[in-house]
mmCIF file of C-alpha atoms in Angstrom:
data_model
loop_
_atom_site.group_PDB
_atom_site.id
_atom_site.type_symbol
_atom_site.label_atom_id
_atom_site.label_comp_id
_atom_site.label_asym_id
_atom_site.label_seq_id
_atom_site.Cartn_x
_atom_site.Cartn_y
_atom_site.Cartn_z
ATOM 1 C CA UNK P 1 -30.779 -15.426 -19.008
ATOM 2 C CA UNK P 2 -30.990 -12.346 -21.231
ATOM 3 C CA UNK P 3 -29.100 -12.874 -24.513
ATOM 4 C CA UNK P 4 -27.975 -9.251 -24.239
ATOM 5 C CA UNK P 5 -25.650 -10.376 -21.463
ATOM 6 C CA UNK P 6 -23.484 -12.029 -24.110
ATOM 7 C CA UNK P 7 -23.037 -8.687 -25.882
ATOM 8 C CA UNK P 8 -21.637 -7.320 -22.631
ATOM 9 C CA UNK P 9 -19.314 -10.334 -22.482
ATOM 10 C CA UNK P 10 -18.122 -9.548 -26.013
ATOM 11 C CA UNK P 11 -17.120 -6.083 -24.837
ATOM 12 C CA UNK P 12 -15.354 -7.658 -21.861
ATOM 13 C CA UNK P 13 -13.461 -9.876 -24.299
ATOM 14 C CA UNK P 14 -12.335 -6.736 -26.171
ATOM 15 C CA UNK P 15 -11.027 -4.875 -23.112
ATOM 16 C CA UNK P 16 -9.622 -8.084 -21.624
ATOM 17 C CA UNK P 17 -7.656 -8.766 -24.795
ATOM 18 C CA UNK P 18 -6.452 -5.174 -24.642
ATOM 19 C CA UNK P 19 -5.072 -5.839 -21.184
ATOM 20 C CA UNK P 20 -3.518 -9.253 -21.761
ATOM 21 C CA UNK P 21 -2.293 -8.898 -25.338
ATOM 22 C CA UNK P 22 1.082 -7.388 -24.448
ATOM 23 C CA UNK P 23 2.098 -10.692 -22.879
ATOM 24 C CA UNK P 24 1.938 -12.356 -26.291
ATOM 25 C CA UNK P 25 3.917 -9.675 -28.168
ATOM 26 C CA UNK P 26 6.539 -8.719 -25.585
ATOM 27 C CA UNK P 27 9.472 -10.176 -27.568
ATOM 28 C CA UNK P 28 8.471 -8.196 -30.676
ATOM 29 C CA UNK P 29 8.090 -4.965 -28.690
ATOM 30 C CA UNK P 30 11.450 -5.507 -27.025
ATOM 31 C CA UNK P 31 13.135 -6.099 -30.373
ATOM 32 C CA UNK P 32 11.460 -3.380 -32.451
ATOM 33 C CA UNK P 33 11.718 -0.601 -29.838
ATOM 34 C CA UNK P 34 15.190 -1.689 -28.666
ATOM 35 C CA UNK P 35 14.280 -2.076 -24.993
ATOM 36 C CA UNK P 36 15.038 -4.933 -22.643
ATOM 37 C CA UNK P 37 12.380 -7.595 -21.999
ATOM 38 C CA UNK P 38 12.140 -6.358 -18.409
ATOM 39 C CA UNK P 39 11.457 -2.816 -19.627
ATOM 40 C CA UNK P 40 8.893 -4.065 -22.127
ATOM 41 C CA UNK P 41 7.245 -5.969 -19.274
ATOM 42 C CA UNK P 42 6.549 -2.684 -17.521
ATOM 43 C CA UNK P 43 3.835 -2.108 -20.133
ATOM 44 C CA UNK P 44 1.867 -4.805 -18.295
ATOM 45 C CA UNK P 45 2.526 -3.180 -14.933
ATOM 46 C CA UNK P 46 1.561 0.272 -16.237
ATOM 47 C CA UNK P 47 -1.757 -1.064 -17.549
ATOM 48 C CA UNK P 48 -2.524 -2.881 -14.295
ATOM 49 C CA UNK P 49 -1.664 0.017 -11.998
ATOM 50 C CA UNK P 50 -3.479 2.573 -14.175
ATOM 51 C CA UNK P 51 -6.539 0.327 -14.071
ATOM 52 C CA UNK P 52 -6.292 -0.130 -10.301
ATOM 53 C CA UNK P 53 -6.023 3.594 -9.602
ATOM 54 C CA UNK P 54 -8.498 4.819 -12.206
ATOM 55 C CA UNK P 55 -11.361 2.360 -11.773
ATOM 56 C CA UNK P 56 -12.930 3.697 -8.542
ATOM 57 C CA UNK P 57 -12.166 7.317 -9.442
ATOM 58 C CA UNK P 58 -13.806 7.011 -12.858
ATOM 59 C CA UNK P 59 -16.758 5.168 -11.321
ATOM 60 C CA UNK P 60 -17.316 8.156 -9.051
ATOM 61 C CA UNK P 61 -16.857 10.749 -11.811
ATOM 62 C CA UNK P 62 -19.213 8.956 -14.214
ATOM 63 C CA UNK P 63 -21.771 7.983 -11.582
ATOM 64 C CA UNK P 64 -24.561 10.038 -13.211
ATOM 65 C CA UNK P 65 -23.963 8.839 -16.768
ATOM 66 C CA UNK P 66 -26.484 6.622 -18.499
ATOM 67 C CA UNK P 67 -24.971 3.153 -18.508
ATOM 68 C CA UNK P 68 -25.154 2.218 -22.204
ATOM 69 C CA UNK P 69 -23.530 5.497 -23.162
ATOM 70 C CA UNK P 70 -20.822 4.876 -20.585
ATOM 71 C CA UNK P 71 -20.101 1.391 -21.942
ATOM 72 C CA UNK P 72 -19.827 2.663 -25.514
ATOM 73 C CA UNK P 73 -17.454 5.450 -24.478
ATOM 74 C CA UNK P 74 -15.325 2.984 -22.521
ATOM 75 C CA UNK P 75 -14.933 0.723 -25.557
ATOM 76 C CA UNK P 76 -14.107 3.705 -27.765
ATOM 77 C CA UNK P 77 -11.416 4.823 -25.300
ATOM 78 C CA UNK P 78 -9.993 1.296 -25.418
ATOM 79 C CA UNK P 79 -10.006 1.423 -29.225
ATOM 80 C CA UNK P 80 -8.197 4.791 -29.215
ATOM 81 C CA UNK P 81 -5.561 3.497 -26.799
ATOM 82 C CA UNK P 82 -4.862 0.427 -28.906
ATOM 83 C CA UNK P 83 -4.852 2.480 -32.105
ATOM 84 C CA UNK P 84 -2.257 4.808 -30.595
ATOM 85 C CA UNK P 85 -0.224 1.796 -29.488
ATOM 86 C CA UNK P 86 -0.134 0.603 -33.097
ATOM 87 C CA UNK P 87 1.459 3.848 -34.340
ATOM 88 C CA UNK P 88 3.565 4.775 -31.288
ATOM 89 C CA UNK P 89 7.126 5.324 -32.554
ATOM 90 C CA UNK P 90 8.775 5.177 -29.117
ATOM 91 C CA UNK P 91 8.498 3.138 -25.950
ATOM 92 C CA UNK P 92 7.391 6.192 -23.959
ATOM 93 C CA UNK P 93 4.447 6.877 -26.278
ATOM 94 C CA UNK P 94 3.523 3.196 -26.229
ATOM 95 C CA UNK P 95 3.450 3.412 -22.427
ATOM 96 C CA UNK P 96 1.032 6.360 -22.648
ATOM 97 C CA UNK P 97 -1.145 4.425 -25.083
ATOM 98 C CA UNK P 98 -1.310 1.498 -22.676
ATOM 99 C CA UNK P 99 -2.494 3.805 -19.894
ATOM 100 C CA UNK P 100 -5.258 5.152 -22.167
ATOM 101 C CA UNK P 101 -6.339 1.583 -22.953
ATOM 102 C CA UNK P 102 -6.419 0.839 -19.223
ATOM 103 C CA UNK P 103 -8.790 3.759 -18.623
ATOM 104 C CA UNK P 104 -11.307 2.281 -21.062
ATOM 105 C CA UNK P 105 -11.068 -1.143 -19.443
ATOM 106 C CA UNK P 106 -11.324 0.379 -15.955
ATOM 107 C CA UNK P 107 -14.663 1.950 -16.888
ATOM 108 C CA UNK P 108 -16.082 -0.939 -18.893
ATOM 109 C CA UNK P 109 -15.734 -4.080 -16.798
ATOM 110 C CA UNK P 110 -17.391 -2.937 -13.539
ATOM 111 C CA UNK P 111 -20.128 -1.066 -15.435
ATOM 112 C CA UNK P 112 -20.872 -4.047 -17.686
ATOM 113 C CA UNK P 113 -21.144 -6.286 -14.634
ATOM 114 C CA UNK P 114 -23.710 -3.973 -13.034
ATOM 115 C CA UNK P 115 -25.700 -3.702 -16.276
ATOM 116 C CA UNK P 116 -25.685 -7.499 -16.647
ATOM 117 C CA UNK P 117 -27.218 -7.905 -13.177
ATOM 118 C CA UNK P 118 -29.804 -5.251 -14.099
ATOM 119 C CA UNK P 119 -30.850 -7.046 -17.290
ATOM 120 C CA UNK P 120 -31.386 -10.371 -15.504
ATOM 121 C CA UNK P 121 -33.557 -11.492 -12.574
ATOM 122 C CA UNK P 122 -31.936 -11.618 -9.103
ATOM 123 C CA UNK P 123 -31.773 -15.429 -9.071
ATOM 124 C CA UNK P 124 -29.586 -15.313 -12.210
ATOM 125 C CA UNK P 125 -27.219 -12.629 -10.949
ATOM 126 C CA UNK P 126 -24.317 -15.003 -10.320
ATOM 127 C CA UNK P 127 -24.562 -16.435 -13.823
ATOM 128 C CA UNK P 128 -24.837 -12.940 -15.307
ATOM 129 C CA UNK P 129 -21.595 -11.938 -13.574
ATOM 130 C CA UNK P 130 -19.988 -15.178 -14.764
ATOM 131 C CA UNK P 131 -20.960 -14.522 -18.384
ATOM 132 C CA UNK P 132 -19.396 -11.046 -18.338
ATOM 133 C CA UNK P 133 -16.243 -12.429 -16.751
ATOM 134 C CA UNK P 134 -16.366 -15.235 -19.276
ATOM 135 C CA UNK P 135 -15.415 -12.586 -21.820
ATOM 136 C CA UNK P 136 -12.312 -11.832 -19.776
ATOM 137 C CA UNK P 137 -11.590 -15.548 -19.437
ATOM 138 C CA UNK P 138 -11.708 -16.100 -23.181
ATOM 139 C CA UNK P 139 -9.514 -13.061 -23.744
ATOM 140 C CA UNK P 140 -6.880 -14.847 -21.676
ATOM 141 C CA UNK P 141 -7.489 -18.240 -23.283
ATOM 142 C CA UNK P 142 -7.801 -17.035 -26.894
ATOM 143 C CA UNK P 143 -6.549 -13.458 -27.067
ATOM 144 C CA UNK P 144 -3.033 -13.968 -25.746
ATOM 145 C CA UNK P 145 -2.213 -17.077 -27.846
ATOM 146 C CA UNK P 146 -3.697 -15.344 -30.904
ATOM 147 C CA UNK P 147 -1.545 -12.291 -30.260
ATOM 148 C CA UNK P 148 1.520 -14.472 -29.981
ATOM 149 C CA UNK P 149 0.620 -16.318 -33.186
ATOM 150 C CA UNK P 150 -0.280 -13.239 -35.249
ATOM 151 C CA UNK P 151 2.581 -11.129 -33.925
ATOM 152 C CA UNK P 152 5.024 -13.000 -36.117
ATOM 153 C CA UNK P 153 3.225 -12.140 -39.350
ATOM 154 C CA UNK P 154 1.579 -8.803 -38.509
ATOM 155 C CA UNK P 155 4.056 -7.402 -36.011
ATOM 156 C CA UNK P 156 2.916 -6.083 -32.654
ATOM 157 C CA UNK P 157 1.516 -2.991 -34.419
ATOM 158 C CA UNK P 158 -0.853 -5.131 -36.474
ATOM 159 C CA UNK P 159 -1.970 -6.968 -33.349
ATOM 160 C CA UNK P 160 -2.851 -3.675 -31.643
ATOM 161 C CA UNK P 161 -4.816 -2.646 -34.754
ATOM 162 C CA UNK P 162 -6.834 -5.852 -34.502
ATOM 163 C CA UNK P 163 -7.551 -5.242 -30.813
ATOM 164 C CA UNK P 164 -8.663 -1.688 -31.626
ATOM 165 C CA UNK P 165 -10.999 -3.083 -34.301
ATOM 166 C CA UNK P 166 -12.458 -5.602 -31.835
ATOM 167 C CA UNK P 167 -13.088 -2.761 -29.363
ATOM 168 C CA UNK P 168 -14.853 -0.736 -32.073
ATOM 169 C CA UNK P 169 -17.030 -3.699 -32.987
ATOM 170 C CA UNK P 170 -17.842 -4.154 -29.319
ATOM 171 C CA UNK P 171 -18.898 -0.509 -29.064
ATOM 172 C CA UNK P 172 -21.228 -0.914 -32.056
ATOM 173 C CA UNK P 173 -22.703 -4.133 -30.646
ATOM 174 C CA UNK P 174 -23.375 -2.543 -27.253
ATOM 175 C CA UNK P 175 -24.890 0.577 -28.813
ATOM 176 C CA UNK P 176 -27.231 -1.469 -31.029
ATOM 177 C CA UNK P 177 -28.057 -4.396 -28.742
ATOM 178 C CA UNK P 178 -28.157 -3.004 -25.205
ATOM 179 C CA UNK P 179 -31.111 -0.853 -24.089
ATOM 180 C CA UNK P 180 -30.622 2.401 -22.237
ATOM 181 C CA UNK P 181 -29.998 1.754 -18.552
ATOM 182 C CA UNK P 182 -30.474 4.621 -16.119
ATOM 183 C CA UNK P 183 -27.662 5.561 -13.786
ATOM 184 C CA UNK P 184 -28.179 4.538 -10.152
ATOM 185 C CA UNK P 185 -29.459 7.111 -7.656
ATOM 186 C CA UNK P 186 -27.033 9.978 -7.294
ATOM 187 C CA UNK P 187 -24.660 9.919 -4.346
ATOM 188 C CA UNK P 188 -22.631 12.954 -3.334
ATOM 189 C CA UNK P 189 -19.048 12.635 -4.530
ATOM 190 C CA UNK P 190 -17.537 12.977 -1.068
ATOM 191 C CA UNK P 191 -19.818 10.222 0.212
ATOM 192 C CA UNK P 192 -19.103 7.696 -2.517
ATOM 193 C CA UNK P 193 -15.964 6.358 -0.903
ATOM 194 C CA UNK P 194 -17.423 6.105 2.612
ATOM 195 C CA UNK P 195 -18.719 2.701 1.582
ATOM 196 C CA UNK P 196 -15.103 1.501 1.548
ATOM 197 C CA UNK P 197 -14.929 2.124 5.299
ATOM 198 C CA UNK P 198 -17.389 -0.711 5.929
ATOM 199 C CA UNK P 199 -15.417 -3.565 7.464
ATOM 200 C CA UNK P 200 -17.281 -6.187 5.414
ATOM 201 C CA UNK P 201 -16.265 -4.439 2.195
ATOM 202 C CA UNK P 202 -12.651 -4.237 3.376
ATOM 203 C CA UNK P 203 -12.523 -7.950 4.168
ATOM 204 C CA UNK P 204 -13.992 -8.915 0.776
ATOM 205 C CA UNK P 205 -11.609 -6.613 -1.099
ATOM 206 C CA UNK P 206 -8.687 -8.079 0.876
ATOM 207 C CA UNK P 207 -9.749 -11.541 -0.318
ATOM 208 C CA UNK P 208 -9.562 -10.288 -3.904
ATOM 209 C CA UNK P 209 -6.126 -8.710 -3.560
ATOM 210 C CA UNK P 210 -4.554 -11.663 -1.729
ATOM 211 C CA UNK P 211 -6.136 -14.239 -4.037
ATOM 212 C CA UNK P 212 -5.044 -12.471 -7.221
ATOM 213 C CA UNK P 213 -1.546 -11.798 -5.888
ATOM 214 C CA UNK P 214 -1.083 -15.468 -5.009
ATOM 215 C CA UNK P 215 -2.562 -16.828 -8.240
ATOM 216 C CA UNK P 216 -0.846 -14.476 -10.677
ATOM 217 C CA UNK P 217 2.560 -14.590 -8.995
ATOM 218 C CA UNK P 218 2.657 -18.298 -9.844
ATOM 219 C CA UNK P 219 0.935 -18.037 -13.234
ATOM 220 C CA UNK P 220 3.339 -15.306 -14.395
ATOM 221 C CA UNK P 221 6.253 -17.716 -13.989
ATOM 222 C CA UNK P 222 4.406 -20.927 -14.853
ATOM 223 C CA UNK P 223 6.501 -21.719 -17.957
ATOM 224 C CA UNK P 224 9.901 -21.829 -16.197
ATOM 225 C CA UNK P 225 8.264 -23.435 -13.151
ATOM 226 C CA UNK P 226 6.874 -26.327 -15.202
ATOM 227 C CA UNK P 227 10.205 -26.631 -16.948
ATOM 228 C CA UNK P 228 11.921 -27.143 -13.598
ATOM 229 C CA UNK P 229 9.484 -29.429 -11.795
ATOM 230 C CA UNK P 230 7.945 -31.374 -14.723
ATOM 231 C CA UNK P 231 10.753 -31.105 -17.306
ATOM 232 C CA UNK P 232 8.359 -29.889 -20.010
ATOM 233 C CA UNK P 233 9.099 -27.183 -22.547
ATOM 234 C CA UNK P 234 7.927 -25.511 -25.740
ATOM 235 C CA UNK P 235 4.764 -26.881 -27.318
ATOM 236 C CA UNK P 236 3.985 -29.028 -24.282
ATOM 237 C CA UNK P 237 3.750 -25.943 -22.087
ATOM 238 C CA UNK P 238 1.437 -24.312 -24.629
ATOM 239 C CA UNK P 239 -0.851 -27.355 -24.469
ATOM 240 C CA UNK P 240 -0.763 -27.278 -20.669
ATOM 241 C CA UNK P 241 -1.738 -23.610 -20.675
ATOM 242 C CA UNK P 242 -4.719 -24.504 -22.857
ATOM 243 C CA UNK P 243 -5.821 -27.027 -20.222
ATOM 244 C CA UNK P 244 -5.603 -24.240 -17.649
ATOM 245 C CA UNK P 245 -7.701 -22.013 -19.909
ATOM 246 C CA UNK P 246 -10.347 -24.709 -20.381
ATOM 247 C CA UNK P 247 -10.499 -25.134 -16.615
ATOM 248 C CA UNK P 248 -10.809 -21.365 -16.226
ATOM 249 C CA UNK P 249 -13.766 -21.210 -18.608
ATOM 250 C CA UNK P 250 -15.524 -24.065 -16.814
ATOM 251 C CA UNK P 251 -14.736 -22.628 -13.385
ATOM 252 C CA UNK P 252 -16.133 -19.232 -14.283
ATOM 253 C CA UNK P 253 -19.448 -20.825 -15.338
ATOM 254 C CA UNK P 254 -19.590 -23.167 -12.339
ATOM 255 C CA UNK P 255 -18.836 -20.279 -9.969
ATOM 256 C CA UNK P 256 -21.817 -18.359 -11.278
ATOM 257 C CA UNK P 257 -24.191 -21.314 -10.948
ATOM 258 C CA UNK P 258 -22.998 -22.165 -7.437
ATOM 259 C CA UNK P 259 -23.481 -18.544 -6.414
ATOM 260 C CA UNK P 260 -27.071 -18.538 -7.659
ATOM 261 C CA UNK P 261 -27.794 -21.794 -5.828
ATOM 262 C CA UNK P 262 -25.874 -21.424 -2.553
ATOM 263 C CA UNK P 263 -25.064 -17.721 -2.237
ATOM 264 C CA UNK P 264 -21.564 -16.288 -2.091
ATOM 265 C CA UNK P 265 -20.034 -17.454 1.149
ATOM 266 C CA UNK P 266 -20.164 -21.245 1.133
ATOM 267 C CA UNK P 267 -18.819 -21.555 -2.427
ATOM 268 C CA UNK P 268 -16.034 -19.090 -1.611
ATOM 269 C CA UNK P 269 -14.964 -21.066 1.446
ATOM 270 C CA UNK P 270 -14.615 -24.246 -0.621
ATOM 271 C CA UNK P 271 -12.979 -22.447 -3.557
ATOM 272 C CA UNK P 272 -10.375 -20.676 -1.436
ATOM 273 C CA UNK P 273 -9.558 -23.764 0.636
ATOM 274 C CA UNK P 274 -8.923 -25.933 -2.422
ATOM 275 C CA UNK P 275 -7.054 -23.076 -4.114
ATOM 276 C CA UNK P 276 -4.588 -22.827 -1.199
ATOM 277 C CA UNK P 277 -4.043 -26.606 -1.182
ATOM 278 C CA UNK P 278 -3.384 -26.674 -4.945
ATOM 279 C CA UNK P 279 -0.728 -23.959 -4.688
ATOM 280 C CA UNK P 280 0.919 -25.488 -1.638
ATOM 281 C CA UNK P 281 1.259 -28.912 -3.259
ATOM 282 C CA UNK P 282 1.897 -27.903 -6.878
ATOM 283 C CA UNK P 283 5.667 -28.699 -6.832
ATOM 284 C CA UNK P 284 4.781 -32.210 -5.590
ATOM 285 C CA UNK P 285 1.859 -32.919 -7.914
ATOM 286 C CA UNK P 286 2.791 -31.322 -11.266
ATOM 287 C CA UNK P 287 5.830 -33.550 -11.791
ATOM 288 C CA UNK P 288 5.031 -34.863 -15.291
ATOM 289 C CA UNK P 289 3.214 -33.622 -18.368
ATOM 290 C CA UNK P 290 0.095 -35.617 -17.530
ATOM 291 C CA UNK P 291 -0.069 -34.704 -13.854
ATOM 292 C CA UNK P 292 0.742 -31.069 -14.658
ATOM 293 C CA UNK P 293 -2.165 -31.000 -17.117
ATOM 294 C CA UNK P 294 -4.547 -32.311 -14.453
ATOM 295 C CA UNK P 295 -3.252 -29.876 -11.834
ATOM 296 C CA UNK P 296 -3.447 -26.875 -14.159
ATOM 297 C CA UNK P 297 -6.989 -27.795 -15.209
ATOM 298 C CA UNK P 298 -8.156 -28.046 -11.586
ATOM 299 C CA UNK P 299 -6.240 -24.899 -10.673
ATOM 300 C CA UNK P 300 -7.928 -23.027 -13.530
ATOM 301 C CA UNK P 301 -11.355 -24.218 -12.369
ATOM 302 C CA UNK P 302 -10.901 -23.025 -8.799
ATOM 303 C CA UNK P 303 -9.065 -19.805 -9.639
ATOM 304 C CA UNK P 304 -11.700 -18.551 -12.077
ATOM 305 C CA UNK P 305 -14.732 -19.726 -10.076
ATOM 306 C CA UNK P 306 -13.656 -17.094 -7.557
ATOM 307 C CA UNK P 307 -15.034 -13.980 -9.296
ATOM 308 C CA UNK P 308 -18.826 -14.535 -9.427
ATOM 309 C CA UNK P 309 -19.338 -15.097 -5.673
ATOM 310 C CA UNK P 310 -17.011 -12.230 -4.746
ATOM 311 C CA UNK P 311 -18.807 -9.778 -7.008
ATOM 312 C CA UNK P 312 -22.229 -10.997 -5.957
ATOM 313 C CA UNK P 313 -21.280 -10.526 -2.291
ATOM 314 C CA UNK P 314 -20.229 -6.933 -2.935
ATOM 315 C CA UNK P 315 -23.494 -6.197 -4.758
ATOM 316 C CA UNK P 316 -25.442 -7.649 -1.819
ATOM 317 C CA UNK P 317 -23.566 -5.463 0.657
ATOM 318 C CA UNK P 318 -24.738 -2.243 -0.982
ATOM 319 C CA UNK P 319 -26.830 -2.451 -4.163
ATOM 320 C CA UNK P 320 -26.973 1.360 -4.434
ATOM 321 C CA UNK P 321 -23.171 1.500 -4.554
ATOM 322 C CA UNK P 322 -22.611 -1.659 -6.592
ATOM 323 C CA UNK P 323 -20.847 0.199 -9.419
ATOM 324 C CA UNK P 324 -18.291 1.741 -7.100
ATOM 325 C CA UNK P 325 -17.804 -1.486 -5.138
ATOM 326 C CA UNK P 326 -17.192 -3.491 -8.287
ATOM 327 C CA UNK P 327 -14.752 -0.796 -9.421
ATOM 328 C CA UNK P 328 -12.894 -1.128 -6.126
ATOM 329 C CA UNK P 329 -12.883 -4.898 -6.592
ATOM 330 C CA UNK P 330 -11.515 -4.476 -10.119
ATOM 331 C CA UNK P 331 -8.807 -2.277 -8.637
ATOM 332 C CA UNK P 332 -8.040 -5.042 -6.180
ATOM 333 C CA UNK P 333 -7.721 -7.552 -9.019
ATOM 334 C CA UNK P 334 -5.305 -5.390 -10.974
ATOM 335 C CA UNK P 335 -3.392 -4.373 -7.859
ATOM 336 C CA UNK P 336 -2.767 -8.056 -7.209
ATOM 337 C CA UNK P 337 -1.830 -8.572 -10.865
ATOM 338 C CA UNK P 338 0.454 -5.529 -10.857
ATOM 339 C CA UNK P 339 2.314 -6.685 -7.745
ATOM 340 C CA UNK P 340 2.463 -10.360 -8.687
ATOM 341 C CA UNK P 341 5.405 -10.083 -11.074
ATOM 342 C CA UNK P 342 7.455 -8.167 -8.521
ATOM 343 C CA UNK P 343 6.519 -10.519 -5.684
ATOM 344 C CA UNK P 344 7.212 -13.625 -7.755
ATOM 345 C CA UNK P 345 10.571 -12.256 -8.897
ATOM 346 C CA UNK P 346 11.644 -11.550 -5.321
ATOM 347 C CA UNK P 347 10.663 -15.051 -4.189
ATOM 348 C CA UNK P 348 12.445 -16.708 -7.101
ATOM 349 C CA UNK P 349 15.630 -14.690 -6.526
ATOM 350 C CA UNK P 350 15.698 -15.459 -2.811
ATOM 351 C CA UNK P 351 14.187 -18.932 -2.453
ATOM 352 C CA UNK P 352 14.111 -20.398 -5.963
ATOM 353 C CA UNK P 353 11.380 -21.301 -8.462
ATOM 354 C CA UNK P 354 10.176 -24.361 -6.605
ATOM 355 C CA UNK P 355 9.439 -22.329 -3.490
ATOM 356 C CA UNK P 356 7.113 -19.925 -5.302
ATOM 357 C CA UNK P 357 3.845 -21.946 -5.177
ATOM 358 C CA UNK P 358 4.060 -22.819 -1.441
ATOM 359 C CA UNK P 359 4.951 -19.225 -0.544
ATOM 360 C CA UNK P 360 2.074 -18.009 -2.706
ATOM 361 C CA UNK P 361 -0.188 -20.390 -0.757
ATOM 362 C CA UNK P 362 0.995 -18.751 2.477
ATOM 363 C CA UNK P 363 0.058 -15.376 1.001
ATOM 364 C CA UNK P 364 -3.386 -16.690 0.028
ATOM 365 C CA UNK P 365 -4.096 -18.293 3.416
ATOM 366 C CA UNK P 366 -5.014 -15.000 5.170
ATOM 367 C CA UNK P 367 -7.764 -14.600 2.563
ATOM 368 C CA UNK P 368 -9.525 -17.500 4.296
ATOM 369 C CA UNK P 369 -9.356 -15.594 7.564
ATOM 370 C CA UNK P 370 -10.758 -12.495 5.851
ATOM 371 C CA UNK P 371 -13.559 -14.652 4.452
ATOM 372 C CA UNK P 372 -14.495 -15.918 7.916
ATOM 373 C CA UNK P 373 -14.327 -12.413 9.391
ATOM 374 C CA UNK P 374 -16.457 -10.970 6.583
ATOM 375 C CA UNK P 375 -19.004 -13.746 7.040
ATOM 376 C CA UNK P 376 -19.174 -13.127 10.791
ATOM 377 C CA UNK P 377 -19.514 -9.374 10.307
ATOM 378 C CA UNK P 378 -22.256 -9.905 7.722
ATOM 379 C CA UNK P 379 -24.212 -12.124 10.117
ATOM 380 C CA UNK P 380 -23.964 -9.478 12.856
ATOM 381 C CA UNK P 381 -24.961 -6.660 10.533
ATOM 382 C CA UNK P 382 -27.401 -7.901 7.931
ATOM 383 C CA UNK P 383 -28.623 -4.516 6.764
ATOM 384 C CA UNK P 384 -26.935 -3.015 3.657
ATOM 385 C CA UNK P 385 -23.702 -1.130 4.241
ATOM 386 C CA UNK P 386 -24.455 2.432 5.257
ATOM 387 C CA UNK P 387 -24.173 5.217 2.738
ATOM 388 C CA UNK P 388 -24.845 8.672 4.246
ATOM 389 C CA UNK P 389 -26.834 11.430 2.620
ATOM 390 C CA UNK P 390 -28.117 9.625 -0.452
ATOM 391 C CA UNK P 391 -29.326 12.303 -2.870
ATOM 392 C CA UNK P 392 -31.772 11.007 -5.442
ATOM 393 C CA UNK P 393 -31.464 12.846 -8.752
ATOM 394 C CA UNK P 394 -34.479 14.909 -9.757
#
């Protein structure tokens, strides 16, 4: 495994923290800018939707750019967005700053994943993907609690300054430590998105959207949910979230190793099946602090072991279009994240908190069908997904 892969993961930690950090400082933003918590929460939605829309478009626009240069620019854009967030005097300008930060993240994560697979041999591709996504995992595990902790002493502005500084350091590390990586063969702009018409790609992307929607709709409301079903509050919930984060870190690593050993499809079938069962039974199993800790740990393992096989499968479908496909997958992730709060709120208001995990499991179940259909289609059509009129750059 190339040690340079860990530099790419450091950049992923920077842009991941940029995305998640608002969750930890929402109360301070709501108070200082005199907006409701619900309005402040739209900063999360704006970031997610901007990411989802921009990622494939920016992948197409920057398709000819040398990869290291692209990664550095992405981290600088993230730094600018967070710097603007630190000095934004109004909610509206803070919203604009969050969109700018999302553009940097939308460029960086898919590109870093492709570069990581380029720097490592094919039989380490799953682990390379896992290491890059490990940066995102640790941004969730460490970045959000740190933002919540530091927000009290530094204010949300100081937290955004720190995130901007981390993004700048990431840009320097990538520029110094990553070699130049040529852009993939040029594909005509109008042909770039024809790859999305391949039914195998559509099935795999549907798995991503449904899985993320189900997982995040429950995770978004996990604190009140645990309060209701396990009667735990305050510090206990914080400890339980750490157990989830530890499980996520382990799951991300295990997912990469399983992908390298068994391929994408068999691990995904097991991961998704267990994932659905965990959600469906969560109100019955997480009924005390101890049992909730076990359930959240296992849930974290299976939720975060999902990414390496999915991304590896997309790369296998069309290596020449891997950057665009991973951008579309990133869009699927953030589309699921962006819709999860709305979906979870609707379920809670109509059926109650306890009904949320089982209903989320029902939403996730069709992902298993998509997995079986994608596997069948891949067996029937083993050649790479068609991309018309490939134009190799001179």
